[in-house]
Amino acid sequence: MLRWGILGTARINRRLIPAFRVATRSELVAVASRTRARADAYAAEWQIPRAFEGYQALLDDPAIDAVYLSLPNSLHVPWTLAAVAAGKHVLCEKPMALLAADIDRIHTAATAAKVVVEEGFMYRHEPLTTKVLELVHGGALGTVRAIVSGFTFSLTDATNPRLDPALGGGSLWDVGCYPVTYARLLTGRDPKMVFGSAQWHASGVDEEFMGMLRFPGGTTATIYSGFRAALRTWLEVIGSDGSLTVPNPFKPGIRETLTLERDGRIEAIAVAGSPELFVRQVEHFAASVLDGAPSVVTHADSRYAAATMSALLDSARGATALYPE
Ligand SMILES: NC(=O)c1ccc[n+]([C@@H]2O[C@H](COP(=O)([O-])OP(=O)(O)OC[C@H]3O[C@@H](n4cnc5c(N)ncnc54)[C@H](OP(=O)(O)O)[C@@H]3O)[C@@H](O)[C@H]2O)c1
């Protein structure tokens, strides 16, 4: 069994806690909060056996093997490195880092400590993604020429860390990371250049982001993220011989229908999803720790994500749009 502790009392934990309970070979044993009162109240509410005041106290406990890290984005790197230094395996929420160099630091530290550190892109573990990649890489669309994808939702809480630049806020880091990472999965390549344009919030974070990634051979990905439009996610892949429309690409439902259009014919492809999202991610992480299974989201993937989004933001700020660094 892998004994898990959670750092912080984030909203997203509500989705992970049921997953830890359903997942085989995982056991949720502890939570830590910045305050004693919140740690105790949270542990009672969610029936978590142990509560810690302060994240380091949880990391110092030898009865915990792995941590789930769902703190605001700018705290991902320091607490991942602290967890690794304490000998813990880490499942860190996206984005794991805001700089590619920080992924390198995490990689070096995790390799030396012989622990698993993986970025939490849940969609990577879901059957819908497997099916999309099987179709695209199997040549169902011919050569991929264009990818159009995005993720928006309406953010109304002015105190949310997503609007705070010091906490790694901004729509690109928060939800733009999904289309940006999916584009590289589909093309199997790093982009050669990126272009970005943002609508800035008064705090300095991007509230809306439009980006273009140009891949070797001329394939483009047009990505969109934002906090001002209604909740919506989309992905279309257009190839030389056909196109594929993917519903709910980043949080697949229990049953989704892909639309494959070729030679004027439309084919509906049903894909069964997971009864409980995040379970596959937790179970695969446990397999990586307990059996040595290779991570689904590699450090190279995480490095690409950090480097590409940094370059997109640089472009939007008017700096160089050249890629790679
Ligand atoms: N994979 C997904 O589908 C998904 C979905 C949503 C979010 N996420 C990711 O999960 C992470 C958390 O997002 P969330 O919206 O769930 O977080 P949230 O509700 O804002 O909670 C963040 C937690 O971090 C702790 N914290 C420590 N320092 C803080 C500070 N200065 N300001 C605010 N909170 C602080 C707090 O816990 P204590 O006070 O108890 O210590 C707080 O409960 C983000 O990295 C986000 O990108 C992933």
PDB file of N, CA and C in Angstrom, residues 161-260:
ATOM      1  N   PRO A 161      -6.570  32.662  -5.768  1.00  0.00           N
ATOM      2  CA  PRO A 161      -5.140  32.688  -6.131  1.00  0.00           C
ATOM      3  C   PRO A 161      -4.898  32.755  -7.639  1.00  0.00           C
ATOM      4  N   ARG A 162      -5.880  32.334  -8.442  1.00  0.00           N
ATOM      5  CA  ARG A 162      -5.718  32.371  -9.906  1.00  0.00           C
ATOM      6  C   ARG A 162      -5.563  33.799 -10.444  1.00  0.00           C
ATOM      7  N   LEU A 163      -5.931  34.786  -9.627  1.00  0.00           N
ATOM      8  CA  LEU A 163      -5.792  36.181 -10.070  1.00  0.00           C
ATOM      9  C   LEU A 163      -4.580  36.865  -9.435  1.00  0.00           C
ATOM     10  N   ASP A 164      -3.770  36.096  -8.716  1.00  0.00           N
ATOM     11  CA  ASP A 164      -2.626  36.666  -7.997  1.00  0.00           C
ATOM     12  C   ASP A 164      -1.322  36.267  -8.698  1.00  0.00           C
ATOM     13  N   PRO A 165      -0.610  37.252  -9.265  1.00  0.00           N
ATOM     14  CA  PRO A 165       0.635  36.886  -9.967  1.00  0.00           C
ATOM     15  C   PRO A 165       1.667  36.259  -9.033  1.00  0.00           C
ATOM     16  N   ALA A 166       1.682  36.657  -7.760  1.00  0.00           N
ATOM     17  CA  ALA A 166       2.668  36.110  -6.824  1.00  0.00           C
ATOM     18  C   ALA A 166       2.408  34.625  -6.533  1.00  0.00           C
ATOM     19  N   LEU A 167       1.180  34.176  -6.785  1.00  0.00           N
ATOM     20  CA  LEU A 167       0.848  32.764  -6.537  1.00  0.00           C
ATOM     21  C   LEU A 167       0.824  31.956  -7.843  1.00  0.00           C
ATOM     22  N   GLY A 168       1.335  32.541  -8.905  1.00  0.00           N
ATOM     23  CA  GLY A 168       1.374  31.806 -10.185  1.00  0.00           C
ATOM     24  C   GLY A 168       0.025  31.798 -10.868  1.00  0.00           C
ATOM     25  N   GLY A 169      -0.727  32.905 -10.719  1.00  0.00           N
ATOM     26  CA  GLY A 169      -2.053  32.966 -11.332  1.00  0.00           C
ATOM     27  C   GLY A 169      -2.004  33.190 -12.831  1.00  0.00           C
ATOM     28  N   GLY A 170      -3.209  33.248 -13.413  1.00  0.00           N
ATOM     29  CA  GLY A 170      -3.335  33.468 -14.846  1.00  0.00           C
ATOM     30  C   GLY A 170      -4.021  32.292 -15.520  1.00  0.00           C
ATOM     31  N   SER A 171      -4.775  32.604 -16.582  1.00  0.00           N
ATOM     32  CA  SER A 171      -5.564  31.539 -17.222  1.00  0.00           C
ATOM     33  C   SER A 171      -4.696  30.556 -17.994  1.00  0.00           C
ATOM     34  N   LEU A 172      -3.558  31.039 -18.521  1.00  0.00           N
ATOM     35  CA  LEU A 172      -2.712  30.116 -19.294  1.00  0.00           C
ATOM     36  C   LEU A 172      -2.164  29.012 -18.398  1.00  0.00           C
ATOM     37  N   TRP A 173      -1.619  29.395 -17.235  1.00  0.00           N
ATOM     38  CA  TRP A 173      -1.097  28.377 -16.320  1.00  0.00           C
ATOM     39  C   TRP A 173      -2.219  27.497 -15.788  1.00  0.00           C
ATOM     40  N   ASP A 174      -3.375  28.102 -15.550  1.00  0.00           N
ATOM     41  CA  ASP A 174      -4.444  27.349 -14.893  1.00  0.00           C
ATOM     42  C   ASP A 174      -5.132  26.363 -15.835  1.00  0.00           C
ATOM     43  N   VAL A 175      -5.606  26.859 -16.980  1.00  0.00           N
ATOM     44  CA  VAL A 175      -6.349  25.986 -17.886  1.00  0.00           C
ATOM     45  C   VAL A 175      -5.763  25.926 -19.299  1.00  0.00           C
ATOM     46  N   GLY A 176      -4.964  26.936 -19.667  1.00  0.00           N
ATOM     47  CA  GLY A 176      -4.298  26.889 -20.970  1.00  0.00           C
ATOM     48  C   GLY A 176      -3.295  25.742 -21.053  1.00  0.00           C
ATOM     49  N   CYS A 177      -2.850  25.294 -19.884  1.00  0.00           N
ATOM     50  CA  CYS A 177      -1.897  24.170 -19.854  1.00  0.00           C
ATOM     51  C   CYS A 177      -2.486  22.912 -20.502  1.00  0.00           C
ATOM     52  N   TYR A 178      -3.811  22.786 -20.508  1.00  0.00           N
ATOM     53  CA  TYR A 178      -4.418  21.587 -21.107  1.00  0.00           C
ATOM     54  C   TYR A 178      -4.264  21.571 -22.628  1.00  0.00           C
ATOM     55  N   PRO A 179      -4.761  22.599 -23.343  1.00  0.00           N
ATOM     56  CA  PRO A 179      -4.536  22.556 -24.797  1.00  0.00           C
ATOM     57  C   PRO A 179      -3.068  22.598 -25.183  1.00  0.00           C
ATOM     58  N   VAL A 180      -2.242  23.305 -24.410  1.00  0.00           N
ATOM     59  CA  VAL A 180      -0.804  23.371 -24.752  1.00  0.00           C
ATOM     60  C   VAL A 180      -0.174  21.981 -24.672  1.00  0.00           C
ATOM     61  N   THR A 181      -0.487  21.226 -23.639  1.00  0.00           N
ATOM     62  CA  THR A 181       0.129  19.897 -23.504  1.00  0.00           C
ATOM     63  C   THR A 181      -0.483  18.895 -24.483  1.00  0.00           C
ATOM     64  N   TYR A 182      -1.778  19.038 -24.748  1.00  0.00           N
ATOM     65  CA  TYR A 182      -2.427  18.098 -25.682  1.00  0.00           C
ATOM     66  C   TYR A 182      -1.840  18.267 -27.089  1.00  0.00           C
ATOM     67  N   ALA A 183      -1.502  19.517 -27.465  1.00  0.00           N
ATOM     68  CA  ALA A 183      -0.969  19.765 -28.813  1.00  0.00           C
ATOM     69  C   ALA A 183       0.317  18.971 -29.043  1.00  0.00           C
ATOM     70  N   ARG A 184       1.169  18.913 -28.040  1.00  0.00           N
ATOM     71  CA  ARG A 184       2.432  18.187 -28.217  1.00  0.00           C
ATOM     72  C   ARG A 184       2.202  16.674 -28.262  1.00  0.00           C
ATOM     73  N   LEU A 185       1.195  16.205 -27.516  1.00  0.00           N
ATOM     74  CA  LEU A 185       0.879  14.778 -27.588  1.00  0.00           C
ATOM     75  C   LEU A 185       0.442  14.408 -29.002  1.00  0.00           C
ATOM     76  N   LEU A 186      -0.363  15.281 -29.598  1.00  0.00           N
ATOM     77  CA  LEU A 186      -0.914  14.988 -30.923  1.00  0.00           C
ATOM     78  C   LEU A 186       0.152  15.045 -32.004  1.00  0.00           C
ATOM     79  N   THR A 187       1.044  16.042 -31.907  1.00  0.00           N
ATOM     80  CA  THR A 187       2.060  16.196 -32.959  1.00  0.00           C
ATOM     81  C   THR A 187       3.285  15.332 -32.680  1.00  0.00           C
ATOM     82  N   GLY A 188       3.501  15.009 -31.418  1.00  0.00           N
ATOM     83  CA  GLY A 188       4.690  14.239 -31.051  1.00  0.00           C
ATOM     84  C   GLY A 188       5.972  15.050 -31.187  1.00  0.00           C
ATOM     85  N   ARG A 189       5.835  16.374 -31.303  1.00  0.00           N
ATOM     86  CA  ARG A 189       7.007  17.224 -31.518  1.00  0.00           C
ATOM     87  C   ARG A 189       6.960  18.426 -30.585  1.00  0.00           C
ATOM     88  N   ASP A 190       8.127  19.068 -30.412  1.00  0.00           N
ATOM     89  CA  ASP A 190       8.164  20.368 -29.751  1.00  0.00           C
ATOM     90  C   ASP A 190       7.880  21.448 -30.791  1.00  0.00           C
ATOM     91  N   PRO A 191       7.172  22.515 -30.410  1.00  0.00           N
ATOM     92  CA  PRO A 191       6.941  23.591 -31.382  1.00  0.00           C
ATOM     93  C   PRO A 191       8.229  24.332 -31.692  1.00  0.00           C
ATOM     94  N   LYS A 192       8.279  24.898 -32.894  1.00  0.00           N
ATOM     95  CA  LYS A 192       9.457  25.669 -33.312  1.00  0.00           C
ATOM     96  C   LYS A 192       9.322  27.128 -32.899  1.00  0.00           C
ATOM     97  N   MET A 193       8.101  27.611 -32.858  1.00  0.00           N
ATOM     98  CA  MET A 193       7.887  28.983 -32.411  1.00  0.00           C
ATOM     99  C   MET A 193       6.494  29.102 -31.825  1.00  0.00           C
ATOM    100  N   VAL A 194       6.342  30.121 -30.988  1.00  0.00           N
ATOM    101  CA  VAL A 194       5.017  30.366 -30.416  1.00  0.00           C
ATOM    102  C   VAL A 194       4.706  31.857 -30.517  1.00  0.00           C
ATOM    103  N   PHE A 195       3.423  32.132 -30.521  1.00  0.00           N
ATOM    104  CA  PHE A 195       2.956  33.516 -30.498  1.00  0.00           C
ATOM    105  C   PHE A 195       1.828  33.599 -29.477  1.00  0.00           C
ATOM    106  N   GLY A 196       1.843  34.610 -28.636  1.00  0.00           N
ATOM    107  CA  GLY A 196       0.790  34.728 -27.635  1.00  0.00           C
ATOM    108  C   GLY A 196       0.223  36.124 -27.562  1.00  0.00           C
ATOM    109  N   SER A 197      -1.028  36.195 -27.160  1.00  0.00           N
ATOM    110  CA  SER A 197      -1.680  37.488 -26.965  1.00  0.00           C
ATOM    111  C   SER A 197      -2.621  37.358 -25.775  1.00  0.00           C
ATOM    112  N   ALA A 198      -2.552  38.319 -24.864  1.00  0.00           N
ATOM    113  CA  ALA A 198      -3.328  38.183 -23.619  1.00  0.00           C
ATOM    114  C   ALA A 198      -4.195  39.396 -23.363  1.00  0.00           C
ATOM    115  N   GLN A 199      -5.266  39.138 -22.636  1.00  0.00           N
ATOM    116  CA  GLN A 199      -6.052  40.211 -22.041  1.00  0.00           C
ATOM    117  C   GLN A 199      -5.647  40.214 -20.570  1.00  0.00           C
ATOM    118  N   TRP A 200      -5.034  41.323 -20.115  1.00  0.00           N
ATOM    119  CA  TRP A 200      -4.450  41.314 -18.763  1.00  0.00           C
ATOM    120  C   TRP A 200      -5.455  41.796 -17.719  1.00  0.00           C
ATOM    121  N   HIS A 201      -5.431  41.147 -16.568  1.00  0.00           N
ATOM    122  CA  HIS A 201      -6.213  41.584 -15.405  1.00  0.00           C
ATOM    123  C   HIS A 201      -5.432  42.703 -14.711  1.00  0.00           C
ATOM    124  N   ALA A 202      -6.123  43.524 -13.918  1.00  0.00           N
ATOM    125  CA  ALA A 202      -5.446  44.635 -13.224  1.00  0.00           C
ATOM    126  C   ALA A 202      -4.309  44.125 -12.338  1.00  0.00           C
ATOM    127  N   SER A 203      -4.417  42.889 -11.857  1.00  0.00           N
ATOM    128  CA  SER A 203      -3.373  42.324 -10.988  1.00  0.00           C
ATOM    129  C   SER A 203      -2.098  42.009 -11.765  1.00  0.00           C
ATOM    130  N   GLY A 204      -2.221  41.877 -13.081  1.00  0.00           N
ATOM    131  CA  GLY A 204      -1.047  41.546 -13.894  1.00  0.00           C
ATOM    132  C   GLY A 204      -1.090  40.146 -14.486  1.00  0.00           C
ATOM    133  N   VAL A 205      -2.053  39.311 -14.063  1.00  0.00           N
ATOM    134  CA  VAL A 205      -2.135  37.976 -14.668  1.00  0.00           C
ATOM    135  C   VAL A 205      -2.967  38.067 -15.950  1.00  0.00           C
ATOM    136  N   ASP A 206      -2.820  37.055 -16.817  1.00  0.00           N
ATOM    137  CA  ASP A 206      -3.659  37.018 -18.020  1.00  0.00           C
ATOM    138  C   ASP A 206      -5.030  36.455 -17.644  1.00  0.00           C
ATOM    139  N   GLU A 207      -6.051  37.192 -18.017  1.00  0.00           N
ATOM    140  CA  GLU A 207      -7.423  36.729 -17.774  1.00  0.00           C
ATOM    141  C   GLU A 207      -7.933  35.924 -18.951  1.00  0.00           C
ATOM    142  N   GLU A 208      -7.396  36.245 -20.119  1.00  0.00           N
ATOM    143  CA  GLU A 208      -7.732  35.517 -21.346  1.00  0.00           C
ATOM    144  C   GLU A 208      -6.452  35.401 -22.146  1.00  0.00           C
ATOM    145  N   PHE A 209      -6.270  34.256 -22.773  1.00  0.00           N
ATOM    146  CA  PHE A 209      -5.031  34.051 -23.530  1.00  0.00           C
ATOM    147  C   PHE A 209      -5.344  33.350 -24.849  1.00  0.00           C
ATOM    148  N   MET A 210      -4.738  33.875 -25.914  1.00  0.00           N
ATOM    149  CA  MET A 210      -4.829  33.217 -27.210  1.00  0.00           C
ATOM    150  C   MET A 210      -3.398  32.927 -27.646  1.00  0.00           C
ATOM    151  N   GLY A 211      -3.126  31.707 -28.013  1.00  0.00           N
ATOM    152  CA  GLY A 211      -1.770  31.369 -28.424  1.00  0.00           C
ATOM    153  C   GLY A 211      -1.751  30.565 -29.703  1.00  0.00           C
ATOM    154  N   MET A 212      -0.646  30.686 -30.411  1.00  0.00           N
ATOM    155  CA  MET A 212      -0.434  29.834 -31.572  1.00  0.00           C
ATOM    156  C   MET A 212       0.921  29.148 -31.430  1.00  0.00           C
ATOM    157  N   LEU A 213       0.931  27.869 -31.676  1.00  0.00           N
ATOM    158  CA  LEU A 213       2.167  27.092 -31.641  1.00  0.00           C
ATOM    159  C   LEU A 213       2.391  26.565 -33.058  1.00  0.00           C
ATOM    160  N   ARG A 214       3.589  26.764 -33.565  1.00  0.00           N
ATOM    161  CA  ARG A 214       3.885  26.234 -34.905  1.00  0.00           C
ATOM    162  C   ARG A 214       4.907  25.110 -34.762  1.00  0.00           C
ATOM    163  N   PHE A 215       4.516  23.948 -35.254  1.00  0.00           N
ATOM    164  CA  PHE A 215       5.347  22.752 -35.104  1.00  0.00           C
ATOM    165  C   PHE A 215       6.151  22.496 -36.376  1.00  0.00           C
ATOM    166  N   PRO A 216       7.218  21.676 -36.282  1.00  0.00           N
ATOM    167  CA  PRO A 216       7.987  21.351 -37.492  1.00  0.00           C
ATOM    168  C   PRO A 216       7.048  20.805 -38.570  1.00  0.00           C
ATOM    169  N   GLY A 217       7.264  21.237 -39.792  1.00  0.00           N
ATOM    170  CA  GLY A 217       6.398  20.784 -40.877  1.00  0.00           C
ATOM    171  C   GLY A 217       5.205  21.703 -41.086  1.00  0.00           C
ATOM    172  N   GLY A 218       5.047  22.689 -40.178  1.00  0.00           N
ATOM    173  CA  GLY A 218       4.008  23.696 -40.405  1.00  0.00           C
ATOM    174  C   GLY A 218       2.688  23.457 -39.691  1.00  0.00           C
ATOM    175  N   THR A 219       2.572  22.338 -38.978  1.00  0.00           N
ATOM    176  CA  THR A 219       1.335  22.105 -38.207  1.00  0.00           C
ATOM    177  C   THR A 219       1.164  23.214 -37.176  1.00  0.00           C
ATOM    178  N   THR A 220      -0.061  23.702 -37.027  1.00  0.00           N
ATOM    179  CA  THR A 220      -0.303  24.739 -36.028  1.00  0.00           C
ATOM    180  C   THR A 220      -1.294  24.261 -34.976  1.00  0.00           C
ATOM    181  N   ALA A 221      -1.100  24.776 -33.764  1.00  0.00           N
ATOM    182  CA  ALA A 221      -2.108  24.598 -32.710  1.00  0.00           C
ATOM    183  C   ALA A 221      -2.536  25.992 -32.285  1.00  0.00           C
ATOM    184  N   THR A 222      -3.831  26.231 -32.303  1.00  0.00           N
ATOM    185  CA  THR A 222      -4.385  27.492 -31.822  1.00  0.00           C
ATOM    186  C   THR A 222      -5.050  27.186 -30.490  1.00  0.00           C
ATOM    187  N   ILE A 223      -4.574  27.853 -29.449  1.00  0.00           N
ATOM    188  CA  ILE A 223      -5.086  27.515 -28.118  1.00  0.00           C
ATOM    189  C   ILE A 223      -5.721  28.751 -27.478  1.00  0.00           C
ATOM    190  N   TYR A 224      -6.706  28.499 -26.628  1.00  0.00           N
ATOM    191  CA  TYR A 224      -7.416  29.596 -25.985  1.00  0.00           C
ATOM    192  C   TYR A 224      -7.697  29.218 -24.536  1.00  0.00           C
ATOM    193  N   SER A 225      -7.501  30.175 -23.627  1.00  0.00           N
ATOM    194  CA  SER A 225      -7.873  29.925 -22.226  1.00  0.00           C
ATOM    195  C   SER A 225      -8.453  31.208 -21.657  1.00  0.00           C
ATOM    196  N   GLY A 226      -9.269  31.094 -20.646  1.00  0.00           N
ATOM    197  CA  GLY A 226      -9.828  32.331 -20.103  1.00  0.00           C
ATOM    198  C   GLY A 226     -10.699  32.136 -18.887  1.00  0.00           C
ATOM    199  N   PHE A 227     -10.776  33.234 -18.127  1.00  0.00           N
ATOM    200  CA  PHE A 227     -11.596  33.277 -16.908  1.00  0.00           C
ATOM    201  C   PHE A 227     -12.878  34.085 -17.115  1.00  0.00           C
ATOM    202  N   ARG A 228     -13.111  34.573 -18.334  1.00  0.00           N
ATOM    203  CA  ARG A 228     -14.241  35.481 -18.532  1.00  0.00           C
ATOM    204  C   ARG A 228     -15.396  34.854 -19.281  1.00  0.00           C
ATOM    205  N   ALA A 229     -15.143  33.745 -19.941  1.00  0.00           N
ATOM    206  CA  ALA A 229     -16.200  33.084 -20.708  1.00  0.00           C
ATOM    207  C   ALA A 229     -16.764  31.913 -19.896  1.00  0.00           C
ATOM    208  N   ALA A 230     -17.924  31.447 -20.306  1.00  0.00           N
ATOM    209  CA  ALA A 230     -18.591  30.334 -19.614  1.00  0.00           C
ATOM    210  C   ALA A 230     -17.730  29.073 -19.670  1.00  0.00           C
ATOM    211  N   LEU A 231     -18.028  28.130 -18.791  1.00  0.00           N
ATOM    212  CA  LEU A 231     -17.278  26.869 -18.770  1.00  0.00           C
ATOM    213  C   LEU A 231     -17.421  26.156 -20.109  1.00  0.00           C
ATOM    214  N   ARG A 232     -16.305  25.916 -20.748  1.00  0.00           N
ATOM    215  CA  ARG A 232     -16.320  25.189 -22.022  1.00  0.00           C
ATOM    216  C   ARG A 232     -14.921  24.652 -22.301  1.00  0.00           C
ATOM    217  N   THR A 233     -14.872  23.425 -22.810  1.00  0.00           N
ATOM    218  CA  THR A 233     -13.593  22.863 -23.256  1.00  0.00           C
ATOM    219  C   THR A 233     -13.794  22.316 -24.665  1.00  0.00           C
ATOM    220  N   TRP A 234     -12.769  22.409 -25.507  1.00  0.00           N
ATOM    221  CA  TRP A 234     -12.932  21.917 -26.871  1.00  0.00           C
ATOM    222  C   TRP A 234     -11.594  21.470 -27.444  1.00  0.00           C
ATOM    223  N   LEU A 235     -11.693  20.537 -28.376  1.00  0.00           N
ATOM    224  CA  LEU A 235     -10.516  20.066 -29.107  1.00  0.00           C
ATOM    225  C   LEU A 235     -10.948  19.548 -30.472  1.00  0.00           C
ATOM    226  N   GLU A 236     -10.363  20.118 -31.501  1.00  0.00           N
ATOM    227  CA  GLU A 236     -10.561  19.603 -32.858  1.00  0.00           C
ATOM    228  C   GLU A 236      -9.196  19.371 -33.482  1.00  0.00           C
ATOM    229  N   VAL A 237      -9.066  18.270 -34.180  1.00  0.00           N
ATOM    230  CA  VAL A 237      -7.809  17.959 -34.865  1.00  0.00           C
ATOM    231  C   VAL A 237      -8.131  17.825 -36.350  1.00  0.00           C
ATOM    232  N   ILE A 238      -7.438  18.607 -37.162  1.00  0.00           N
ATOM    233  CA  ILE A 238      -7.731  18.601 -38.597  1.00  0.00           C
ATOM    234  C   ILE A 238      -6.492  18.095 -39.333  1.00  0.00           C
ATOM    235  N   GLY A 239      -6.689  17.046 -40.098  1.00  0.00           N
ATOM    236  CA  GLY A 239      -5.570  16.457 -40.834  1.00  0.00           C
ATOM    237  C   GLY A 239      -5.767  16.566 -42.333  1.00  0.00           C
ATOM    238  N   SER A 240      -4.800  16.049 -43.089  1.00  0.00           N
ATOM    239  CA  SER A 240      -4.878  16.124 -44.548  1.00  0.00           C
ATOM    240  C   SER A 240      -6.059  15.322 -45.097  1.00  0.00           C
ATOM    241  N   ASP A 241      -6.492  14.283 -44.362  1.00  0.00           N
ATOM    242  CA  ASP A 241      -7.538  13.392 -44.894  1.00  0.00           C
ATOM    243  C   ASP A 241      -8.840  13.420 -44.094  1.00  0.00           C
ATOM    244  N   GLY A 242      -8.850  14.148 -42.976  1.00  0.00           N
ATOM    245  CA  GLY A 242     -10.077  14.114 -42.181  1.00  0.00           C
ATOM    246  C   GLY A 242      -9.928  14.934 -40.920  1.00  0.00           C
ATOM    247  N   SER A 243     -11.000  14.937 -40.127  1.00  0.00           N
ATOM    248  CA  SER A 243     -10.955  15.720 -38.894  1.00  0.00           C
ATOM    249  C   SER A 243     -11.606  14.954 -37.753  1.00  0.00           C
ATOM    250  N   LEU A 244     -11.215  15.320 -36.538  1.00  0.00           N
ATOM    251  CA  LEU A 244     -11.716  14.632 -35.347  1.00  0.00           C
ATOM    252  C   LEU A 244     -12.161  15.684 -34.339  1.00  0.00           C
ATOM    253  N   THR A 245     -13.375  15.532 -33.824  1.00  0.00           N
ATOM    254  CA  THR A 245     -13.879  16.433 -32.785  1.00  0.00           C
ATOM    255  C   THR A 245     -13.970  15.642 -31.486  1.00  0.00           C
ATOM    256  N   VAL A 246     -13.374  16.209 -30.431  1.00  0.00           N
ATOM    257  CA  VAL A 246     -13.265  15.496 -29.152  1.00  0.00           C
ATOM    258  C   VAL A 246     -14.066  16.253 -28.091  1.00  0.00           C
ATOM    259  N   PRO A 247     -15.142  15.702 -27.570  1.00  0.00           N
ATOM    260  CA  PRO A 247     -15.883  16.384 -26.513  1.00  0.00           C
ATOM    261  C   PRO A 247     -15.204  16.182 -25.162  1.00  0.00           C
ATOM    262  N   ASN A 248     -15.268  17.160 -24.314  1.00  0.00           N
ATOM    263  CA  ASN A 248     -14.718  17.064 -22.950  1.00  0.00           C
ATOM    264  C   ASN A 248     -13.324  16.437 -22.903  1.00  0.00           C
ATOM    265  N   PRO A 249     -12.390  16.980 -23.679  1.00  0.00           N
ATOM    266  CA  PRO A 249     -11.074  16.314 -23.796  1.00  0.00           C
ATOM    267  C   PRO A 249     -10.288  16.253 -22.490  1.00  0.00           C
ATOM    268  N   PHE A 250     -10.511  17.217 -21.579  1.00  0.00           N
ATOM    269  CA  PHE A 250      -9.646  17.294 -20.391  1.00  0.00           C
ATOM    270  C   PHE A 250     -10.290  16.691 -19.144  1.00  0.00           C
ATOM    271  N   LYS A 251     -11.599  16.560 -19.169  1.00  0.00           N
ATOM    272  CA  LYS A 251     -12.321  15.897 -18.066  1.00  0.00           C
ATOM    273  C   LYS A 251     -13.411  15.030 -18.692  1.00  0.00           C
ATOM    274  N   PRO A 252     -13.012  13.886 -19.233  1.00  0.00           N
ATOM    275  CA  PRO A 252     -13.975  13.076 -19.983  1.00  0.00           C
ATOM    276  C   PRO A 252     -15.093  12.551 -19.088  1.00  0.00           C
ATOM    277  N   GLY A 253     -16.290  12.491 -19.671  1.00  0.00           N
ATOM    278  CA  GLY A 253     -17.435  11.914 -18.968  1.00  0.00           C
ATOM    279  C   GLY A 253     -17.419  10.396 -19.068  1.00  0.00           C
ATOM    280  N   ILE A 254     -18.442   9.803 -18.504  1.00  0.00           N
ATOM    281  CA  ILE A 254     -18.485   8.334 -18.409  1.00  0.00           C
ATOM    282  C   ILE A 254     -18.664   7.689 -19.787  1.00  0.00           C
ATOM    283  N   ARG A 255     -19.257   8.463 -20.711  1.00  0.00           N
ATOM    284  CA  ARG A 255     -19.376   7.984 -22.088  1.00  0.00           C
ATOM    285  C   ARG A 255     -19.277   9.191 -23.012  1.00  0.00           C
ATOM    286  N   GLU A 256     -18.320   9.171 -23.899  1.00  0.00           N
ATOM    287  CA  GLU A 256     -18.134  10.280 -24.835  1.00  0.00           C
ATOM    288  C   GLU A 256     -18.208   9.741 -26.263  1.00  0.00           C
ATOM    289  N   THR A 257     -18.561  10.621 -27.187  1.00  0.00           N
ATOM    290  CA  THR A 257     -18.637  10.212 -28.588  1.00  0.00           C
ATOM    291  C   THR A 257     -17.737  11.111 -29.431  1.00  0.00           C
ATOM    292  N   LEU A 258     -16.710  10.520 -29.995  1.00  0.00           N
ATOM    293  CA  LEU A 258     -15.812  11.231 -30.908  1.00  0.00           C
ATOM    294  C   LEU A 258     -16.490  11.317 -32.273  1.00  0.00           C
ATOM    295  N   THR A 259     -16.244  12.413 -32.984  1.00  0.00           N
ATOM    296  CA  THR A 259     -16.781  12.530 -34.344  1.00  0.00           C
ATOM    297  C   THR A 259     -15.615  12.553 -35.318  1.00  0.00           C
ATOM    298  N   LEU A 260     -15.570  11.536 -36.166  1.00  0.00           N
ATOM    299  CA  LEU A 260     -14.503  11.420 -37.159  1.00  0.00           C
ATOM    300  C   LEU A 260     -15.107  11.661 -38.537  1.00  0.00           C
TER     301      LEU A 260
END
